[in-house]
mmCIF file of C-alpha atoms in Angstrom:
data_model
loop_
_atom_site.group_PDB
_atom_site.id
_atom_site.type_symbol
_atom_site.label_atom_id
_atom_site.label_comp_id
_atom_site.label_asym_id
_atom_site.label_seq_id
_atom_site.Cartn_x
_atom_site.Cartn_y
_atom_site.Cartn_z
ATOM 1 C CA MET A 1 69.579 -91.112 25.460
ATOM 2 C CA LYS A 2 65.902 -90.593 26.317
ATOM 3 C CA ASN A 3 65.174 -89.375 22.781
ATOM 4 C CA TYR A 4 66.929 -92.418 21.335
ATOM 5 C CA LEU A 5 64.784 -94.702 23.495
ATOM 6 C CA LYS A 6 61.584 -92.872 22.498
ATOM 7 C CA ILE A 7 62.433 -93.078 18.798
ATOM 8 C CA THR A 8 63.262 -96.771 19.121
ATOM 9 C CA LEU A 9 59.962 -97.500 20.874
ATOM 10 C CA ILE A 10 58.005 -95.527 18.267
ATOM 11 C CA LEU A 11 59.701 -97.440 15.442
ATOM 12 C CA ILE A 12 58.973 -100.783 17.090
ATOM 13 C CA LEU A 13 55.324 -99.824 17.615
ATOM 14 C CA ALA A 14 55.022 -98.676 13.998
ATOM 15 C CA ILE A 15 56.467 -101.970 12.734
ATOM 16 C CA ILE A 16 54.054 -103.949 14.911
ATOM 17 C CA LEU A 17 51.044 -101.936 13.727
ATOM 18 C CA VAL A 18 52.000 -102.257 10.064
ATOM 19 C CA GLY A 19 52.558 -105.978 10.507
ATOM 20 C CA CYS A 20 49.120 -106.406 12.071
ATOM 21 C CA SER A 21 47.214 -104.641 9.317
ATOM 22 C CA LYS A 22 45.701 -106.991 6.769
ATOM 23 C CA LYS A 23 45.716 -106.260 3.068
ATOM 24 C CA ALA A 24 44.266 -107.901 0.013
ATOM 25 C CA LYS A 25 46.740 -110.371 -1.414
ATOM 26 C CA GLU A 26 47.955 -109.394 -4.874
ATOM 27 C CA ILE A 27 47.622 -112.317 -7.275
ATOM 28 C CA ARG A 28 48.469 -112.911 -10.920
ATOM 29 C CA PRO A 29 45.638 -113.339 -13.424
ATOM 30 C CA THR A 30 46.510 -117.038 -13.730
ATOM 31 C CA GLN A 31 45.689 -117.420 -10.016
ATOM 32 C CA ILE A 32 42.164 -115.975 -10.203
ATOM 33 C CA PHE A 33 40.478 -119.388 -10.189
ATOM 34 C CA SER A 34 42.996 -121.273 -8.049
ATOM 35 C CA GLN A 35 42.428 -119.865 -4.567
ATOM 36 C CA LYS A 36 41.806 -122.360 -1.765
ATOM 37 C CA GLU A 37 38.568 -120.781 -0.548
ATOM 38 C CA GLY A 38 35.359 -121.917 -2.206
ATOM 39 C CA THR A 39 33.978 -118.357 -2.227
ATOM 40 C CA TYR A 40 36.067 -115.196 -2.504
ATOM 41 C CA TYR A 41 36.301 -111.847 -4.254
ATOM 42 C CA VAL A 42 38.769 -110.680 -6.871
ATOM 43 C CA TYR A 43 39.214 -106.918 -6.995
ATOM 44 C CA PHE A 44 40.491 -105.339 -10.210
ATOM 45 C CA TYR A 45 42.216 -101.990 -9.971
ATOM 46 C CA LYS A 46 44.825 -99.852 -11.691
ATOM 47 C CA GLU A 47 47.493 -97.576 -10.233
ATOM 48 C CA ASN A 48 46.531 -93.884 -10.345
ATOM 49 C CA CYS A 49 42.827 -94.690 -10.775
ATOM 50 C CA SER A 50 40.978 -92.072 -8.724
ATOM 51 C CA ALA A 51 37.880 -94.259 -8.251
ATOM 52 C CA CYS A 52 40.118 -97.106 -7.045
ATOM 53 C CA GLU A 53 41.928 -94.768 -4.657
ATOM 54 C CA ASN A 54 38.597 -93.469 -3.309
ATOM 55 C CA LEU A 55 37.396 -97.035 -2.715
ATOM 56 C CA GLN A 56 40.597 -98.179 -0.990
ATOM 57 C CA PRO A 57 39.675 -97.100 2.588
ATOM 58 C CA ARG A 58 36.339 -98.972 2.396
ATOM 59 C CA LEU A 59 38.028 -101.996 0.872
ATOM 60 C CA ASN A 60 40.659 -101.971 3.640
ATOM 61 C CA GLU A 61 37.897 -101.781 6.251
ATOM 62 C CA TYR A 62 36.219 -104.843 4.729
ATOM 63 C CA ILE A 63 39.524 -106.722 4.574
ATOM 64 C CA GLN A 64 40.126 -106.041 8.276
ATOM 65 C CA TYR A 65 36.587 -107.298 8.958
ATOM 66 C CA SER A 66 37.115 -110.465 6.884
ATOM 67 C CA HIS A 67 40.232 -111.280 8.922
ATOM 68 C CA SER A 68 38.480 -110.690 12.253
ATOM 69 C CA LYS A 69 36.698 -113.220 14.430
ATOM 70 C CA GLN A 70 33.363 -111.549 13.594
ATOM 71 C CA GLY A 71 33.973 -111.749 9.835
ATOM 72 C CA LYS A 72 35.664 -115.141 9.735
ATOM 73 C CA ASN A 73 33.064 -116.463 7.257
ATOM 74 C CA ALA A 74 33.168 -113.392 5.010
ATOM 75 C CA PRO A 75 34.729 -113.963 1.586
ATOM 76 C CA LYS A 76 38.386 -112.932 1.400
ATOM 77 C CA VAL A 77 39.570 -110.384 -1.176
ATOM 78 C CA TYR A 78 42.362 -110.905 -3.679
ATOM 79 C CA LYS A 79 43.453 -108.142 -6.012
ATOM 80 C CA VAL A 80 44.670 -108.012 -9.597
ATOM 81 C CA ASN A 81 46.155 -105.055 -11.420
ATOM 82 C CA VAL A 82 43.990 -104.866 -14.539
ATOM 83 C CA LEU A 83 47.050 -104.043 -16.661
ATOM 84 C CA SER A 84 48.365 -107.554 -15.985
ATOM 85 C CA MET A 85 45.301 -109.154 -17.586
ATOM 86 C CA PRO A 86 45.959 -111.012 -20.850
ATOM 87 C CA ASN A 87 42.732 -109.812 -22.478
ATOM 88 C CA LEU A 88 42.072 -106.068 -22.286
ATOM 89 C CA ASP A 89 39.554 -105.805 -25.151
ATOM 90 C CA ALA A 90 36.201 -105.716 -23.385
ATOM 91 C CA SER A 91 32.988 -105.786 -25.371
ATOM 92 C CA GLU A 92 29.976 -103.620 -24.617
ATOM 93 C CA ASN A 93 28.362 -106.508 -22.687
ATOM 94 C CA TRP A 94 31.499 -107.617 -20.849
ATOM 95 C CA GLN A 95 29.768 -107.775 -17.457
ATOM 96 C CA GLU A 96 27.205 -110.317 -18.629
ATOM 97 C CA GLU A 97 29.744 -112.246 -20.691
ATOM 98 C CA ILE A 98 32.052 -113.052 -17.800
ATOM 99 C CA ILE A 99 29.327 -114.551 -15.588
ATOM 100 C CA GLY A 100 30.080 -118.261 -15.521
ATOM 101 C CA ALA A 101 33.703 -117.811 -16.608
ATOM 102 C CA THR A 102 36.058 -120.461 -15.270
ATOM 103 C CA ASN A 103 39.361 -119.383 -16.813
ATOM 104 C CA VAL A 104 41.277 -116.134 -17.109
ATOM 105 C CA MET A 105 41.051 -116.025 -20.912
ATOM 106 C CA SER A 106 37.263 -115.692 -20.575
ATOM 107 C CA ILE A 107 37.561 -112.551 -18.462
ATOM 108 C CA THR A 108 37.723 -109.015 -19.781
ATOM 109 C CA ILE A 109 37.412 -106.056 -17.453
ATOM 110 C CA GLY A 110 35.905 -103.002 -19.124
ATOM 111 C CA THR A 111 35.671 -100.666 -16.120
ATOM 112 C CA ILE A 112 37.621 -100.246 -12.931
ATOM 113 C CA PRO A 113 37.233 -100.703 -10.090
ATOM 114 C CA THR A 114 35.531 -104.068 -10.520
ATOM 115 C CA LEU A 115 34.881 -106.787 -7.952
ATOM 116 C CA LEU A 116 34.126 -110.371 -8.993
ATOM 117 C CA LEU A 117 32.481 -112.900 -6.721
ATOM 118 C CA ILE A 118 34.039 -116.307 -7.383
ATOM 119 C CA GLU A 119 32.243 -119.410 -6.123
ATOM 120 C CA ASN A 120 33.551 -122.901 -6.789
ATOM 121 C CA LYS A 121 36.049 -121.570 -9.365
ATOM 122 C CA GLU A 122 33.366 -119.749 -11.388
ATOM 123 C CA VAL A 123 32.427 -116.062 -11.708
ATOM 124 C CA LYS A 124 29.005 -115.704 -10.091
ATOM 125 C CA LYS A 125 28.558 -111.923 -9.788
ATOM 126 C CA VAL A 126 30.168 -108.732 -11.060
ATOM 127 C CA PHE A 127 30.180 -105.437 -9.149
ATOM 128 C CA VAL A 128 31.352 -102.404 -11.102
ATOM 129 C CA GLY A 129 32.198 -98.996 -9.680
ATOM 130 C CA ARG A 130 32.685 -97.667 -6.195
ATOM 131 C CA THR A 131 28.984 -97.520 -5.276
ATOM 132 C CA ASN A 132 28.164 -101.099 -6.325
ATOM 133 C CA ILE A 133 31.283 -102.488 -4.674
ATOM 134 C CA THR A 134 30.614 -100.552 -1.463
ATOM 135 C CA ASN A 135 27.003 -101.796 -1.416
ATOM 136 C CA GLU A 136 28.194 -105.405 -1.739
ATOM 137 C CA LEU A 137 30.764 -105.044 1.032
ATOM 138 C CA ASP A 138 28.140 -103.353 3.232
ATOM 139 C CA ARG A 139 25.722 -106.223 2.552
ATOM 140 C CA ILE A 140 28.270 -108.809 3.657
ATOM 141 C CA GLN A 141 29.074 -106.820 6.797
ATOM 142 C CA GLY A 142 25.392 -106.299 7.581
ATOM 143 C CA LYS A 143 25.617 -102.509 7.333
#
């Protein structure tokens, strides 16, 4: 009986902890420019991408921060699986070409992971690779 009670309490605690952890909301490409916030990030990733997997703990840390009282003004993060994008043919200058984009058909992602800063439904900045993305998240958090 005591073991049953312990297991039950552990399961309840685990459910509570999982429920309290914040994650980036997965969105469809058609939702990239339709989020309610004026400024937010869109993170592009792919399953089994080692660079994406290496970045995930830092991204999760930022997401927790952005949902905290201290980070309440920090841009939220939404994520898109790059394989769901309608346009996968990126040119050599894709990073420069998507600055100013206001619709999903104008976006091609040539490297993952990639983080876009969206302001007022327009791509303002592009951060490519783990180091650049980490530097941007650190900047926002004041690290």
